[in-house]
PDB file of C-alpha atoms in Angstrom:
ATOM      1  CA  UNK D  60       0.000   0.000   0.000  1.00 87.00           C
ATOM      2  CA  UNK D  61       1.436   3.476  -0.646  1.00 84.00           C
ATOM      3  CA  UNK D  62       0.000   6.843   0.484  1.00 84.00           C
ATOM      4  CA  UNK D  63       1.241  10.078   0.776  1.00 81.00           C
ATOM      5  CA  UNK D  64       1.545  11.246   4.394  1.00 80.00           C
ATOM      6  CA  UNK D  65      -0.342  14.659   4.920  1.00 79.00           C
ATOM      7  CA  UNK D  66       2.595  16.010   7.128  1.00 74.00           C
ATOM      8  CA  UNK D  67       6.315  17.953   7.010  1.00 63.00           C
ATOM      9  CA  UNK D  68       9.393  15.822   6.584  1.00 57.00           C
ATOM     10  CA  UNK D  69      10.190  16.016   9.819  1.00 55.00           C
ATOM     11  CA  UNK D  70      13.293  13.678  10.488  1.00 51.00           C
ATOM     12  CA  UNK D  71      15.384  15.358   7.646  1.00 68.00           C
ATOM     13  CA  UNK D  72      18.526  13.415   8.311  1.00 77.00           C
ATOM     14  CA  UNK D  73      19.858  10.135   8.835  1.00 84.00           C
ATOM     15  CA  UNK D  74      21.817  10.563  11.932  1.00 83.00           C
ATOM     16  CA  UNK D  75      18.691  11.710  13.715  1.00 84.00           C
ATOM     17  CA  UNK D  76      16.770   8.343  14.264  1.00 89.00           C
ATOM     18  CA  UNK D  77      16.986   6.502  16.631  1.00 88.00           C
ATOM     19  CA  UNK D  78      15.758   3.143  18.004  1.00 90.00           C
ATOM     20  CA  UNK D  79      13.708   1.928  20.974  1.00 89.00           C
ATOM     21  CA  UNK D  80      12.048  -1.049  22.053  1.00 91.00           C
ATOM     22  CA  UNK D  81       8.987  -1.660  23.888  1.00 89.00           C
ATOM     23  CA  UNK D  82       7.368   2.031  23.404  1.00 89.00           C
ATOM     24  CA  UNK D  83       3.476   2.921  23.477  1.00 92.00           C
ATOM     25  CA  UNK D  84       2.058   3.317  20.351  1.00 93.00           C
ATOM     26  CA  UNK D  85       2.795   6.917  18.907  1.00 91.00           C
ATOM     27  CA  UNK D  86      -0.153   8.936  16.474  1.00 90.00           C
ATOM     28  CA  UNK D  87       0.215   6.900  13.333  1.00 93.00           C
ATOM     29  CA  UNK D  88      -0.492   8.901   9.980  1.00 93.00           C
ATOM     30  CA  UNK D  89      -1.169   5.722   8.220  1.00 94.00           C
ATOM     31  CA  UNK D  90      -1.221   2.119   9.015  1.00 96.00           C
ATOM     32  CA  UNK D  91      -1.462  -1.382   8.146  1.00 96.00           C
ATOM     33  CA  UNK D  92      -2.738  -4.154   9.776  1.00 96.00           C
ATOM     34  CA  UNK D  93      -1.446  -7.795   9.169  1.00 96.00           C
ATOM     35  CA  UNK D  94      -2.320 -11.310  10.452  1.00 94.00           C
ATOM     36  CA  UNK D  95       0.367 -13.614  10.136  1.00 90.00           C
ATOM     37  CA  UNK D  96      -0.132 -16.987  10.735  1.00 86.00           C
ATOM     38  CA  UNK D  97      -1.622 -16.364  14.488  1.00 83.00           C
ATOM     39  CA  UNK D  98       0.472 -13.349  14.936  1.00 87.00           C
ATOM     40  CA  UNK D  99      -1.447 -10.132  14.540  1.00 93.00           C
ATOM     41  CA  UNK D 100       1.321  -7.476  12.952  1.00 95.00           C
ATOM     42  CA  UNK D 101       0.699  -3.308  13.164  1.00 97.00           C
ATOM     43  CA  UNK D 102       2.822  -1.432  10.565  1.00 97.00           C
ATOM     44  CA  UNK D 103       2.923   2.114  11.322  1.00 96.00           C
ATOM     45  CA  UNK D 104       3.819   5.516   9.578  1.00 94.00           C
ATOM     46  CA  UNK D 105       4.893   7.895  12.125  1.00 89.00           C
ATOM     47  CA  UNK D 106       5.742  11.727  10.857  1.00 79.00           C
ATOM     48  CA  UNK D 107       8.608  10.930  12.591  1.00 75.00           C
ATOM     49  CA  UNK D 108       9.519   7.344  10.361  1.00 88.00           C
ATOM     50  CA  UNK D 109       7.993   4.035  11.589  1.00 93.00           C
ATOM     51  CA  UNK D 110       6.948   1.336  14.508  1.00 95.00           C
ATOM     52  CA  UNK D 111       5.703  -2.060  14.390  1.00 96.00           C
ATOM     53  CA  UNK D 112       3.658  -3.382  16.648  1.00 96.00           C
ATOM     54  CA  UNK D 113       3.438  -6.934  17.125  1.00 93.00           C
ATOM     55  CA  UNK D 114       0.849  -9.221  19.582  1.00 90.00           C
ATOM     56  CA  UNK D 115       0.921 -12.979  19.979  1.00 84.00           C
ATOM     57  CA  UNK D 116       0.099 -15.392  22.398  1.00 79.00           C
ATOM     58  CA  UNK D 117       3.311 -15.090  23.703  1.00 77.00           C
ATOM     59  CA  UNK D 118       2.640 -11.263  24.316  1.00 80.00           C
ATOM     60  CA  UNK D 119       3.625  -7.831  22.849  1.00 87.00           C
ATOM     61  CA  UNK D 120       6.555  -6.861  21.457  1.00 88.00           C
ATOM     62  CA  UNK D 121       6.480  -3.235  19.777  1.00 92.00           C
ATOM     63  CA  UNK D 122       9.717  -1.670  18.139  1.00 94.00           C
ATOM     64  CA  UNK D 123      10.439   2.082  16.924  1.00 93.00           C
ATOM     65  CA  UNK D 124      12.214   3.727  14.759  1.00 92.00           C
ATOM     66  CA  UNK D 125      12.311   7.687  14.442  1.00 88.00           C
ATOM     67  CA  UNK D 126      13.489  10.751  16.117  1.00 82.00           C
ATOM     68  CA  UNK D 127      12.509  10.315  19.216  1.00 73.00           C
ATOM     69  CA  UNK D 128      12.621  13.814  21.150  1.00 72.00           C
ATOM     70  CA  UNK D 129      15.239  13.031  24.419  1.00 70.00           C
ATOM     71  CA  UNK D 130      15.753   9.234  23.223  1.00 68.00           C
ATOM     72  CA  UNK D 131      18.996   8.522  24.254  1.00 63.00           C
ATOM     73  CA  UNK D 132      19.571   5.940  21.972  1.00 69.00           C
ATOM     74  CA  UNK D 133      20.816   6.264  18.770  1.00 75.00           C
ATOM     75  CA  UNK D 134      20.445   3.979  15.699  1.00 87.00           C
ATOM     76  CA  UNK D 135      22.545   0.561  16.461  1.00 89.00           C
ATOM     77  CA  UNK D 136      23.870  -1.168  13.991  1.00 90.00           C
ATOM     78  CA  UNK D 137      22.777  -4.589  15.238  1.00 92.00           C
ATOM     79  CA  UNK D 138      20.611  -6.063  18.620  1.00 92.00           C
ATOM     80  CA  UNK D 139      20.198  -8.781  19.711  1.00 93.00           C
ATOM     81  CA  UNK D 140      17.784  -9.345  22.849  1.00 91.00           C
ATOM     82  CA  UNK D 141      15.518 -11.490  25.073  1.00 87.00           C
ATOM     83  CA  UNK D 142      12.316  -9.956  25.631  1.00 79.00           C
ATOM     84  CA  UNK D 143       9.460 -12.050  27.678  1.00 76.00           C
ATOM     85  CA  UNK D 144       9.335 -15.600  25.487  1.00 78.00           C
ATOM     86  CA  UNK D 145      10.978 -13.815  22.645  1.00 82.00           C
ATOM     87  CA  UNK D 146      14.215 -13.533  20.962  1.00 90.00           C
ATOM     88  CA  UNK D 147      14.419 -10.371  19.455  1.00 92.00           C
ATOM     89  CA  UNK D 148      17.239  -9.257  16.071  1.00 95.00           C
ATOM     90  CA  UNK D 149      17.472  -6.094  14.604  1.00 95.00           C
ATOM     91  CA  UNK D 150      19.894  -4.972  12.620  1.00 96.00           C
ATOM     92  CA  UNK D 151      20.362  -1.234  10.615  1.00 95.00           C
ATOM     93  CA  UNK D 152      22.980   0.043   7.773  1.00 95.00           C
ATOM     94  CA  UNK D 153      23.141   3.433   5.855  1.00 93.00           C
ATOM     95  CA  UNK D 154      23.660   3.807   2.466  1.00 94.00           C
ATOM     96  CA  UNK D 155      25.600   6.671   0.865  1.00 94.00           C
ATOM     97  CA  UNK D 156      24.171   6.623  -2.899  1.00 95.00           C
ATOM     98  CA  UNK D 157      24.755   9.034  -5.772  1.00 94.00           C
ATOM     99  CA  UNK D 158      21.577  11.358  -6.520  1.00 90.00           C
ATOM    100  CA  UNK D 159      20.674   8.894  -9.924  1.00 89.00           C
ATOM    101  CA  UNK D 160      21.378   6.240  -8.255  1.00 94.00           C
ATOM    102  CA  UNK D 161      19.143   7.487  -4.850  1.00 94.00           C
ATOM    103  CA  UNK D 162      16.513   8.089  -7.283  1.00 93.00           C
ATOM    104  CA  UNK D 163      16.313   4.303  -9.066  1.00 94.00           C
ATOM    105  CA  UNK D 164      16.835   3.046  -5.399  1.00 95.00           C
ATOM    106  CA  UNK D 165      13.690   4.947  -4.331  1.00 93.00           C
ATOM    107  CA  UNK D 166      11.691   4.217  -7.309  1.00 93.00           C
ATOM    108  CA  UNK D 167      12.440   0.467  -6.731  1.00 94.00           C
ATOM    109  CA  UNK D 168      12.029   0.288  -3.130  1.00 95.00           C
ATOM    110  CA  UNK D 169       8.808   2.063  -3.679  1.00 94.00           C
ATOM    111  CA  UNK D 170       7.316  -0.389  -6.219  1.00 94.00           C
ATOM    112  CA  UNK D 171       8.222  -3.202  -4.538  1.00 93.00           C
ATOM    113  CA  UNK D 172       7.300  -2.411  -1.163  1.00 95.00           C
ATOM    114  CA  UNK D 173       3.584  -0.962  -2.781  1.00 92.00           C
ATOM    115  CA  UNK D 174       2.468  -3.754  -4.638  1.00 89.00           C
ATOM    116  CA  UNK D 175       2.835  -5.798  -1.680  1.00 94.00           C
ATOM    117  CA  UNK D 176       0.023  -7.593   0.334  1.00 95.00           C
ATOM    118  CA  UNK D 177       2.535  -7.160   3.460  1.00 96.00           C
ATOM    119  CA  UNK D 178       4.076  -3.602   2.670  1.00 96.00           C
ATOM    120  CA  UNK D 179       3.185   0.011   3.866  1.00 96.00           C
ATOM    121  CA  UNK D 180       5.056   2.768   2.162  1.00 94.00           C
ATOM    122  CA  UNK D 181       4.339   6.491   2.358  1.00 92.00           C
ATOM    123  CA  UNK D 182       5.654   9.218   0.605  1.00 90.00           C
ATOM    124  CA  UNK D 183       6.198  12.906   2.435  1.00 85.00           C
ATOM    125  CA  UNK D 184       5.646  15.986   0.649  1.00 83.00           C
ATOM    126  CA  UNK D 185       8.005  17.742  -1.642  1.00 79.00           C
ATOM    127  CA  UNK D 186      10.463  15.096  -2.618  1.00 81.00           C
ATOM    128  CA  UNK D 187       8.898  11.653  -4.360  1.00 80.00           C
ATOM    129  CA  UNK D 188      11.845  10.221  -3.037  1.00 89.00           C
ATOM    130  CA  UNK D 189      11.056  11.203   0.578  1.00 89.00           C
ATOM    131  CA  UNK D 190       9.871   8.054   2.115  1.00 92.00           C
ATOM    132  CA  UNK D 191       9.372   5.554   4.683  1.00 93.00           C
ATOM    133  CA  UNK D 192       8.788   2.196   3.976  1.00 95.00           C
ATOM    134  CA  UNK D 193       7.959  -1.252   6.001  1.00 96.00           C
ATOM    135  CA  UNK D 194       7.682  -4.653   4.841  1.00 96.00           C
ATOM    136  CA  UNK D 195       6.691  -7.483   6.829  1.00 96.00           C
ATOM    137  CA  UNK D 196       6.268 -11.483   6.338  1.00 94.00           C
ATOM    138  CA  UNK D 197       6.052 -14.878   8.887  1.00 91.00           C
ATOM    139  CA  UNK D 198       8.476 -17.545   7.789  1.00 87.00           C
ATOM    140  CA  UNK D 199       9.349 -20.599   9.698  1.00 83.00           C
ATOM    141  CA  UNK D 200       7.211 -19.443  13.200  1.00 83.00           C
ATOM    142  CA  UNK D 201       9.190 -16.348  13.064  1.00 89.00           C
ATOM    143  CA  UNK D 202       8.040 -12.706  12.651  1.00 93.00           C
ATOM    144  CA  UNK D 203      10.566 -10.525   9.850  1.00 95.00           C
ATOM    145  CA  UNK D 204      10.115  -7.240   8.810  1.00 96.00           C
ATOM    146  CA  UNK D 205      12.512  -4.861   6.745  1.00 97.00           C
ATOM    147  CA  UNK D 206      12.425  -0.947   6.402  1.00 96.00           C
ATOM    148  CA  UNK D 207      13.472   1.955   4.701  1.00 95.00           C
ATOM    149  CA  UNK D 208      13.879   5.296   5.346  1.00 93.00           C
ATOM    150  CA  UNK D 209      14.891   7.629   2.820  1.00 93.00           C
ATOM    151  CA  UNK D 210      17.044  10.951   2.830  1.00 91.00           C
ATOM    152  CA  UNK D 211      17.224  12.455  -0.910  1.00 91.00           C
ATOM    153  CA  UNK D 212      18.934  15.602   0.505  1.00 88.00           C
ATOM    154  CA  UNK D 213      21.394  13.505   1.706  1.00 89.00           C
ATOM    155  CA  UNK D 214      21.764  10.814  -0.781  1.00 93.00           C
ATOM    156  CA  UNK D 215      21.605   8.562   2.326  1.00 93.00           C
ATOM    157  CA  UNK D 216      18.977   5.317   3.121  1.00 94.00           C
ATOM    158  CA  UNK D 217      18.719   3.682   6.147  1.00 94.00           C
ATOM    159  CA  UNK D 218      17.693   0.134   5.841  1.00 95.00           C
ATOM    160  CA  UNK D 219      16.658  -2.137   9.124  1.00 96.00           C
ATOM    161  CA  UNK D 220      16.157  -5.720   9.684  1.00 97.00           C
ATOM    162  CA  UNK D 221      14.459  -7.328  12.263  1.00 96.00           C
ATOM    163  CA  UNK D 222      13.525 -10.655  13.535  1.00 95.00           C
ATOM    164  CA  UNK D 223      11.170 -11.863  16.045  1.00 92.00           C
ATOM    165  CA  UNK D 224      10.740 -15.000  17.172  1.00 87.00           C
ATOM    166  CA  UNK D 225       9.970 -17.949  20.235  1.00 69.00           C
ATOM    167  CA  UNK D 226      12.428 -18.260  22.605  1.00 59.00           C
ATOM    168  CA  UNK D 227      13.858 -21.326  22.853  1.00 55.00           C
ATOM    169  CA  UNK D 228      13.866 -22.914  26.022  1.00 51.00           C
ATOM    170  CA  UNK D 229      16.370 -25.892  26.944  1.00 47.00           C
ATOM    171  CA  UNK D 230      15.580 -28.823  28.878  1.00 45.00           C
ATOM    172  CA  UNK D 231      16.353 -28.921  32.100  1.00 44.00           C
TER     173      UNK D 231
END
């Protein structure tokens, strides 16, 4: 699904996300709502970038990405935690890209993540190549969804991983 967000660009460079687990849901200018296999999946479009929301048996688990006024934690490049039942993997890499090449990057990511069942991109006004976008999917009892978040001005797009999944218990 892609929709332009009725808002300003308001996280205008890379270096200004930043990552936090467990958070309340923010106001959402668009959404998508998923059911995967038992697990019921919330992609959200914040003016500030994205969260996903995620609820399953096993509980909650909701992740966000943006600028998040007095986080103190900045974008990591990789996590790895235990959270309730879960096992929880994210991982997040920028991309310094030429403005041609930004703008067949954008184009791509944009068809591919809008023609998806599973995908939630929106577009911010003034650049088409302002975006956020979030693509999700449930493969072997395990949650995955990927985003992007895209600075033309800076010829810069962060892409994220992450993984969600049972915790594995061992025998005792």
């Amino acid at each position: 699904m892609l929709t332009t967000l009725n808002t300003a660009y308001s996280d205008t460079r890379a270096a200004d996300l930043a990552w936090a687990l467990g958070r309340e849901p923010l106001p959402a200018l668009a959404t998508l709502d998923l059911e995967l296999d038992g697990a019921r999946l919330q992609l959200r479009l914040l003016g500030a970038s994205h969260q996903v929301l995620l609820e399953e048996e096993r509980g909650p688990c909701s992740e966000t990405v943006a600028c998040i006024p007095g986080s103190s934690t900045p974008l990591p490049l990789g996590v790895a935690k235990r959270v309730d039942d879960w096992e929880y993997q994210f991982a997040a890499r920028v991309e310094a890209l030429s403005p041609g090449s930004f703008a067949g990057r954008a184009q791509e990511l944009l068809a591919l993540v809008s023609d998806h069942p599973q995908g939630l991109a929106g577009v911010f006004p003034g650049s088409p190549h302002a975006f956020t976008a979030l693509l999700a999917q449930r493969h072997d009892g395990q949650v995955h969804w990927r985003t992007w978040h895209a600075y033309p001005q800076e010829g810069q797009l962060v892409a994220t991983r992450t993984r969600v999944g049972v915790r594995v218990r061992s025998a005792a």
